[in-house]
Short mmCIF file of C-alpha atoms in Angstrom, two decimals:
data_model
loop_
_atom_site.label_atom_id
_atom_site.label_comp_id
_atom_site.label_asym_id
_atom_site.label_seq_id
_atom_site.Cartn_x
_atom_site.Cartn_y
_atom_site.Cartn_z
CA MET A 12 10.51 149.57 -148.26
CA ASN A 13 11.45 152.08 -150.96
CA ALA A 14 13.61 151.05 -154.06
CA LEU A 15 15.27 153.67 -156.38
CA ILE A 16 16.23 151.95 -160.29
CA LEU A 17 19.02 153.48 -162.36
CA VAL A 18 19.60 151.45 -164.59
CA ARG A 19 20.00 151.57 -168.07
CA ASP A 20 16.47 152.26 -170.15
CA ALA A 21 16.87 149.73 -172.86
CA PHE A 22 17.50 147.40 -170.05
CA VAL A 23 14.23 148.46 -168.57
CA ALA A 24 12.49 147.56 -171.87
CA ALA A 25 14.57 144.46 -172.57
CA TYR A 26 12.98 143.03 -169.09
CA PRO A 27 10.58 144.19 -167.49
CA GLU A 28 10.22 141.67 -164.58
CA LEU A 29 12.99 144.06 -162.98
CA ILE A 30 10.47 146.43 -162.22
CA GLU A 31 7.40 144.20 -162.11
CA GLU A 32 9.36 142.01 -159.28
CA THR A 33 10.54 144.67 -157.07
CA GLU A 34 7.25 145.99 -157.44
CA LYS A 35 6.06 142.98 -156.19
CA LEU A 36 8.61 143.28 -153.14
CA CYS A 37 8.11 147.07 -152.19
CA THR A 38 6.11 149.17 -151.57
CA ASN A 39 7.07 151.96 -153.13
CA VAL A 40 9.54 151.64 -156.66
CA THR A 41 11.22 154.32 -158.66
CA VAL A 42 12.68 154.34 -161.96
CA MET A 43 14.89 156.68 -163.32
CA LYS A 44 16.17 157.34 -167.45
CA THR A 45 20.12 157.26 -167.04
CA ASP A 46 21.11 156.90 -170.49
CA ASP A 47 21.42 161.02 -171.41
CA GLY A 48 22.73 161.28 -167.92
CA VAL A 49 21.25 161.94 -164.48
CA ARG A 50 21.10 165.14 -163.15
CA LYS A 51 22.58 165.19 -159.20
CA GLU A 52 19.96 167.12 -158.18
CA GLU A 53 17.11 164.66 -159.40
CA LEU A 54 19.46 162.24 -158.40
CA LEU A 55 19.75 163.18 -153.93
CA LYS A 56 15.80 164.00 -154.27
CA GLU A 57 15.12 160.51 -155.04
CA ALA A 58 17.66 159.16 -152.80
CA ALA A 59 16.12 160.74 -149.76
CA THR A 60 13.70 158.14 -149.94
CA ALA A 61 15.37 155.05 -151.24
CA ASP A 62 16.20 152.07 -148.52
CA ILE A 63 17.51 149.84 -151.47
CA ILE A 64 19.45 151.36 -154.25
CA VAL A 65 19.88 149.54 -157.56
CA VAL A 66 22.56 151.12 -160.35
CA ALA A 67 24.14 149.79 -162.91
CA VAL A 68 26.84 152.89 -164.19
CA VAL A 69 25.27 156.40 -162.81
CA LYS A 70 27.76 157.36 -159.61
CA ILE A 71 26.73 157.10 -156.23
CA ASP A 72 29.51 159.24 -154.46
CA ARG A 73 29.10 160.62 -150.79
CA ASP A 74 27.06 163.42 -151.61
CA VAL A 75 24.00 160.63 -152.56
CA ILE A 76 24.91 158.29 -149.64
CA ASP A 77 24.83 161.36 -147.36
CA ALA A 78 21.51 162.19 -148.83
CA ALA A 79 19.89 159.23 -148.70
CA THR A 80 19.69 158.64 -144.91
CA ASN A 81 17.44 155.76 -144.97
CA LEU A 82 19.66 153.99 -147.56
CA LYS A 83 20.40 150.19 -146.26
CA TYR A 84 21.70 148.47 -149.47
CA ILE A 85 22.90 149.02 -152.77
CA ILE A 86 22.84 146.64 -155.62
CA LYS A 87 25.32 146.80 -158.40
CA PHE A 88 23.89 146.06 -161.01
CA GLY A 89 26.22 144.00 -163.28
CA ALA A 90 30.19 143.33 -161.80
CA GLY A 91 32.22 146.46 -161.71
CA TYR A 92 31.76 148.35 -158.37
CA ASP A 93 33.92 151.49 -159.51
CA ASN A 94 30.89 154.05 -159.69
CA ILE A 95 30.03 153.08 -156.01
CA ASP A 96 31.95 154.61 -152.74
CA VAL A 97 31.75 151.10 -151.35
CA ALA A 98 34.45 152.65 -148.40
CA TYR A 99 31.76 155.37 -147.24
CA ALA A 100 28.77 152.66 -147.78
CA GLU A 101 29.83 150.61 -145.12
CA GLU A 102 31.70 153.12 -143.01
CA LYS A 103 27.88 154.26 -143.16
CA GLY A 104 26.53 150.40 -142.47
CA ILE A 105 25.00 149.84 -145.90
CA ILE A 106 25.44 146.67 -147.61
CA VAL A 107 27.03 146.42 -151.26
CA SER A 108 26.43 143.02 -153.47
CA ASN A 109 27.24 142.78 -157.31
CA ALA A 110 26.72 140.10 -159.92
CA PRO A 111 30.11 138.86 -160.93
CA GLY A 112 30.47 137.03 -163.83
CA GLN A 113 26.68 137.16 -165.30
CA ASN A 114 27.24 139.43 -168.19
CA ALA A 115 31.23 138.12 -169.05
CA GLU A 116 30.20 135.94 -171.99
CA SER A 117 28.39 139.25 -173.43
CA ALA A 118 31.32 141.02 -172.97
CA ALA A 119 33.96 138.78 -174.24
CA ASP A 120 31.57 138.69 -177.63
CA LEU A 121 31.78 142.58 -177.57
CA ALA A 122 35.63 142.57 -177.07
CA PHE A 123 36.04 139.64 -179.85
CA GLY A 124 33.69 141.53 -182.27
CA LEU A 125 35.34 145.17 -181.84
CA MET A 126 38.45 143.23 -182.57
CA LEU A 127 37.37 141.60 -185.75
CA ALA A 128 35.85 144.91 -186.98
CA SER A 129 39.02 146.61 -186.23
CA SER A 130 41.11 144.25 -188.38
CA ARG A 131 38.40 144.61 -191.16
CA SER A 132 37.55 148.02 -190.91
CA ILE A 133 33.85 146.82 -190.87
CA PRO A 134 32.04 150.05 -189.80
CA GLN A 135 34.09 152.40 -191.93
CA LYS A 136 33.70 150.36 -194.78
CA ASP A 137 29.71 149.98 -193.80
CA ALA A 138 29.47 153.81 -193.28
CA GLU A 139 31.16 154.16 -197.08
CA VAL A 140 29.22 151.98 -198.94
CA LYS A 141 26.01 153.82 -197.37
CA THR A 142 27.24 156.41 -199.14
CA ARG A 143 27.57 154.85 -202.31
CA VAL A 144 31.89 155.36 -202.21
CA TRP A 145 32.90 151.88 -203.18
CA ASN A 146 37.04 151.48 -202.16
CA ASN A 147 38.41 148.39 -200.99
CA SER A 148 41.36 148.19 -198.51
CA LEU A 149 43.40 146.09 -196.73
CA GLY A 150 43.12 144.88 -193.73
CA ASN A 151 44.39 141.77 -191.33
CA GLU A 152 43.71 138.50 -190.04
CA VAL A 153 43.36 137.57 -186.58
CA HIS A 154 44.07 134.46 -187.11
CA ASN A 155 47.59 133.64 -185.89
CA LYS A 156 48.45 136.61 -184.14
CA LYS A 157 49.30 137.78 -180.56
CA LEU A 158 46.15 139.17 -178.00
CA GLY A 159 47.24 140.30 -175.20
CA ILE A 160 44.40 140.64 -172.31
CA VAL A 161 44.64 142.69 -169.71
CA GLY A 162 42.33 141.04 -166.40
CA PHE A 163 41.79 137.45 -166.74
CA GLY A 164 38.84 137.08 -164.65
CA SER A 165 35.45 135.97 -166.04
CA ILE A 166 35.43 138.30 -168.80
CA GLY A 167 39.38 137.34 -169.76
CA GLN A 168 39.14 133.82 -169.70
CA ALA A 169 35.67 134.33 -172.14
CA ILE A 170 38.02 136.29 -174.88
CA ALA A 171 40.81 133.81 -174.64
CA LYS A 172 38.44 130.61 -175.09
CA ARG A 173 37.02 132.88 -178.17
CA ALA A 174 40.80 133.28 -179.25
CA ASN A 175 41.70 129.61 -179.42
CA GLY A 176 39.70 129.07 -182.04
CA PHE A 177 40.87 132.04 -183.80
CA SER A 178 44.72 130.03 -183.24
CA MET A 179 46.29 133.39 -181.45
CA GLU A 180 49.01 133.38 -179.04
CA VAL A 181 47.08 134.59 -175.82
CA MET A 182 49.20 136.67 -173.13
CA ALA A 183 47.57 137.62 -169.94
CA TYR A 184 48.00 140.22 -166.91
CA GLY A 185 46.80 141.11 -163.70
CA ASN A 186 46.28 140.48 -159.59
CA TYR A 187 44.28 137.69 -160.12
CA GLN A 188 46.41 134.74 -162.12
CA ASN A 189 44.28 131.30 -162.56
CA GLU A 190 46.74 129.34 -163.52
CA GLU A 191 44.52 126.49 -163.99
CA ALA A 192 42.48 128.17 -166.39
CA ALA A 193 45.23 129.87 -168.05
CA ALA A 194 46.79 126.08 -169.12
CA LEU A 195 43.15 124.87 -170.30
CA LEU A 196 43.19 127.78 -172.45
CA ASN A 197 46.98 128.01 -173.97
CA VAL A 198 47.24 131.39 -171.98
CA ARG A 199 50.76 132.72 -170.64
CA PHE A 200 51.03 135.35 -168.18
CA THR A 201 53.23 137.95 -168.48
CA ASP A 202 54.66 141.58 -167.19
CA LEU A 203 52.83 144.38 -168.48
CA ASP A 204 55.73 145.62 -170.52
CA THR A 205 55.84 142.07 -172.79
CA LEU A 206 52.03 142.22 -173.09
CA LEU A 207 52.18 145.86 -174.55
CA THR A 208 55.20 145.28 -176.90
CA GLU A 209 54.17 142.22 -178.07
CA SER A 210 50.60 142.00 -178.84
CA ASP A 211 48.75 143.09 -181.67
CA TYR A 212 46.01 143.37 -179.80
CA VAL A 213 45.27 144.67 -176.53
CA ILE A 214 42.11 144.07 -174.80
CA LEU A 215 41.19 145.51 -171.43
CA SER A 216 39.01 143.80 -169.06
CA THR A 217 40.31 144.62 -165.81
CA SER A 218 38.30 146.53 -163.03
CA LEU A 219 39.21 150.16 -162.72
CA THR A 220 41.27 151.17 -159.26
CA SER A 221 43.04 154.08 -158.04
CA LYS A 222 46.03 152.64 -158.64
CA ASN A 223 45.37 151.29 -162.56
CA LYS A 224 43.75 155.00 -163.39
CA HIS A 225 44.63 156.27 -166.81
CA PHE A 226 47.87 153.22 -166.71
CA ILE A 227 47.35 153.34 -170.54
CA ASN A 228 49.34 156.65 -171.47
CA ARG A 229 51.61 158.21 -173.45
CA ASP A 230 54.40 156.07 -172.01
CA THR A 231 52.19 152.57 -171.84
CA LEU A 232 51.38 153.42 -175.62
CA ARG A 233 54.99 154.35 -177.06
CA LYS A 234 55.44 150.06 -175.90
CA MET A 235 52.97 149.48 -178.77
CA LYS A 236 53.36 148.21 -181.56
CA SER A 237 52.47 150.79 -184.25
CA SER A 238 50.42 148.41 -186.32
CA ALA A 239 48.14 147.23 -182.82
CA PHE A 240 44.99 147.87 -181.75
CA LEU A 241 43.85 148.86 -178.38
CA ILE A 242 39.92 147.65 -177.41
CA ASN A 243 38.20 148.73 -174.12
CA ILE A 244 35.58 147.16 -172.80
CA SER A 245 35.52 147.89 -169.45
CA ARG A 246 36.37 151.35 -167.52
CA GLY A 247 37.52 154.62 -169.59
CA GLY A 248 39.26 156.00 -166.68
CA LEU A 249 41.86 153.01 -167.44
CA ILE A 250 43.04 155.28 -170.39
CA HIS A 251 44.35 158.73 -170.15
CA GLU A 252 42.30 159.65 -173.67
CA GLY A 253 44.16 162.82 -174.20
CA ASP A 254 47.70 161.03 -174.66
CA LEU A 255 45.40 158.14 -177.18
CA VAL A 256 44.09 160.62 -179.45
CA GLU A 257 47.60 162.13 -179.86
CA ALA A 258 49.05 158.73 -180.44
CA LEU A 259 45.85 157.63 -182.73
CA LYS A 260 46.40 160.69 -184.48
CA ASN A 261 50.45 160.59 -184.93
CA GLY A 262 50.46 156.56 -185.93
CA GLY A 263 51.56 155.62 -182.10
CA ILE A 264 48.90 152.91 -182.86
CA ARG A 265 46.54 151.73 -185.54
CA GLY A 266 43.31 152.09 -184.29
CA ALA A 267 40.90 151.52 -180.99
CA ALA A 268 37.88 150.13 -180.16
CA LEU A 269 36.29 151.97 -177.65
CA ASP A 270 32.94 150.71 -175.34
CA VAL A 271 33.93 152.99 -172.47
CA PHE A 272 34.99 156.56 -171.97
CA GLU A 273 35.84 158.47 -168.83
CA VAL A 274 32.90 160.81 -169.16
CA GLU A 275 29.72 159.09 -170.56
CA PRO A 276 27.92 159.86 -172.80
CA SER A 277 31.18 160.59 -174.43
CA GLN A 278 31.55 163.96 -176.39
CA ASN A 279 34.83 164.03 -176.90
CA GLU A 280 37.07 164.12 -179.64
CA LEU A 281 38.67 160.65 -178.90
CA SER A 282 35.17 159.26 -180.20
CA MET A 283 35.27 161.00 -183.55
CA LEU A 284 38.26 160.05 -184.85
CA PRO A 285 38.26 157.99 -188.24
CA ASN A 286 40.52 155.11 -186.50
CA VAL A 287 38.14 154.93 -183.59
CA ILE A 288 35.30 152.32 -183.50
CA ALA A 289 33.19 153.78 -180.58
CA THR A 290 30.21 152.08 -179.02
CA PRO A 291 28.13 153.19 -176.18
CA HIS A 292 29.13 151.07 -172.99
CA ILE A 293 27.37 148.22 -174.34
CA GLY A 294 29.50 145.46 -173.12
CA GLY A 295 27.07 144.02 -171.33
CA ALA A 296 23.90 144.46 -172.70
CA THR A 297 22.44 141.57 -173.98
CA TYR A 298 19.01 139.91 -173.04
CA GLU A 299 20.73 137.21 -171.74
CA ALA A 300 22.80 139.10 -169.50
CA ILE A 301 20.33 141.32 -168.47
CA VAL A 302 18.22 138.24 -167.60
CA ASN A 303 20.70 136.86 -165.48
CA ILE A 304 21.34 140.35 -163.50
CA SER A 305 17.80 140.72 -163.11
CA THR A 306 17.25 137.23 -161.25
CA ILE A 307 19.92 137.83 -158.94
CA THR A 308 18.95 141.40 -158.35
CA ILE A 309 15.83 140.32 -157.68
CA ASP A 310 16.24 137.23 -155.26
CA ASN A 311 19.27 139.39 -153.38
CA ILE A 312 15.72 142.19 -152.81
CA GLN A 313 13.91 139.13 -151.60
CA ARG A 314 16.52 137.84 -149.44
CA PHE A 315 17.34 141.23 -148.41
CA ILE A 316 13.56 141.95 -147.48
CA GLU A 317 12.97 138.61 -145.47
CA GLU A 318 16.62 139.22 -143.65
CA GLU A 319 18.31 135.97 -145.58
CA GLU A 320 22.10 135.38 -146.65
CA LEU A 321 22.79 137.79 -149.17
CA LEU A 322 24.43 136.83 -152.35
CA PHE A 323 27.78 138.38 -153.83
CA VAL A 324 28.08 141.01 -151.07
CA VAL A 325 31.32 143.22 -151.68
CA HIS A 326 34.14 143.48 -148.99
#
């Protein structure tokens, strides 16, 4: 059994057991470095002999699936699987699974950290002090403000839990409406227009689909307060980046904090704007999350080899 592992370099370094345990289960294990992007030609070459692919954010599209003539199983190293052509994989008889909820606390921590950092311009002030500039500036309290969460799955709920500690008024929008969780977390469901219009902070924590691609665009940004902040810890494709650049330059919204971009690594204007805090897709990059996801990944590889029922199969 041949395995191809396409996870971020830091994940492998943080938890080498992922490779070590996979090597015990599989005949051959190939690990590709992905942080600087993966050349398509190299990916197709390495995929050609793979029975199992473990992937974080690298795109597993039709070309890769067609090249991987031995491929039987794709394991998403995380929750969101929009980088995998699941429909085509199923058509080819290839199983796909993920690890939902395992990085929820990590992603929620980052979302809240980005919100606080935006409110007080913490990265900008840090950069100024390091260059011997000592300028005071006024920020805003998060306490008692209105927070809109787009997507109320495990990450959205974890964010809402944190918001309760800051006495925030929390609204949520999305297809998944867990009324019981909302009641416990003092969250009210609302329509998207209301959420965008009323919120001081909007956090995107929803999966990317063909239906919601670029749903944050010129029209929806115009509904937000000029004093509001947009935070995205989900997928870059949810935002029309050109429209967001325009809004940030023209004062349509006050600022943005983005952990994800439509093309990664990001080298566009958006990530360089002074009222943008940008991080390199680190929402799930904690030791705890990597251990959790790796444990499920190794378990599922063993289950697959031993022909046992798999965990978290994507349908």
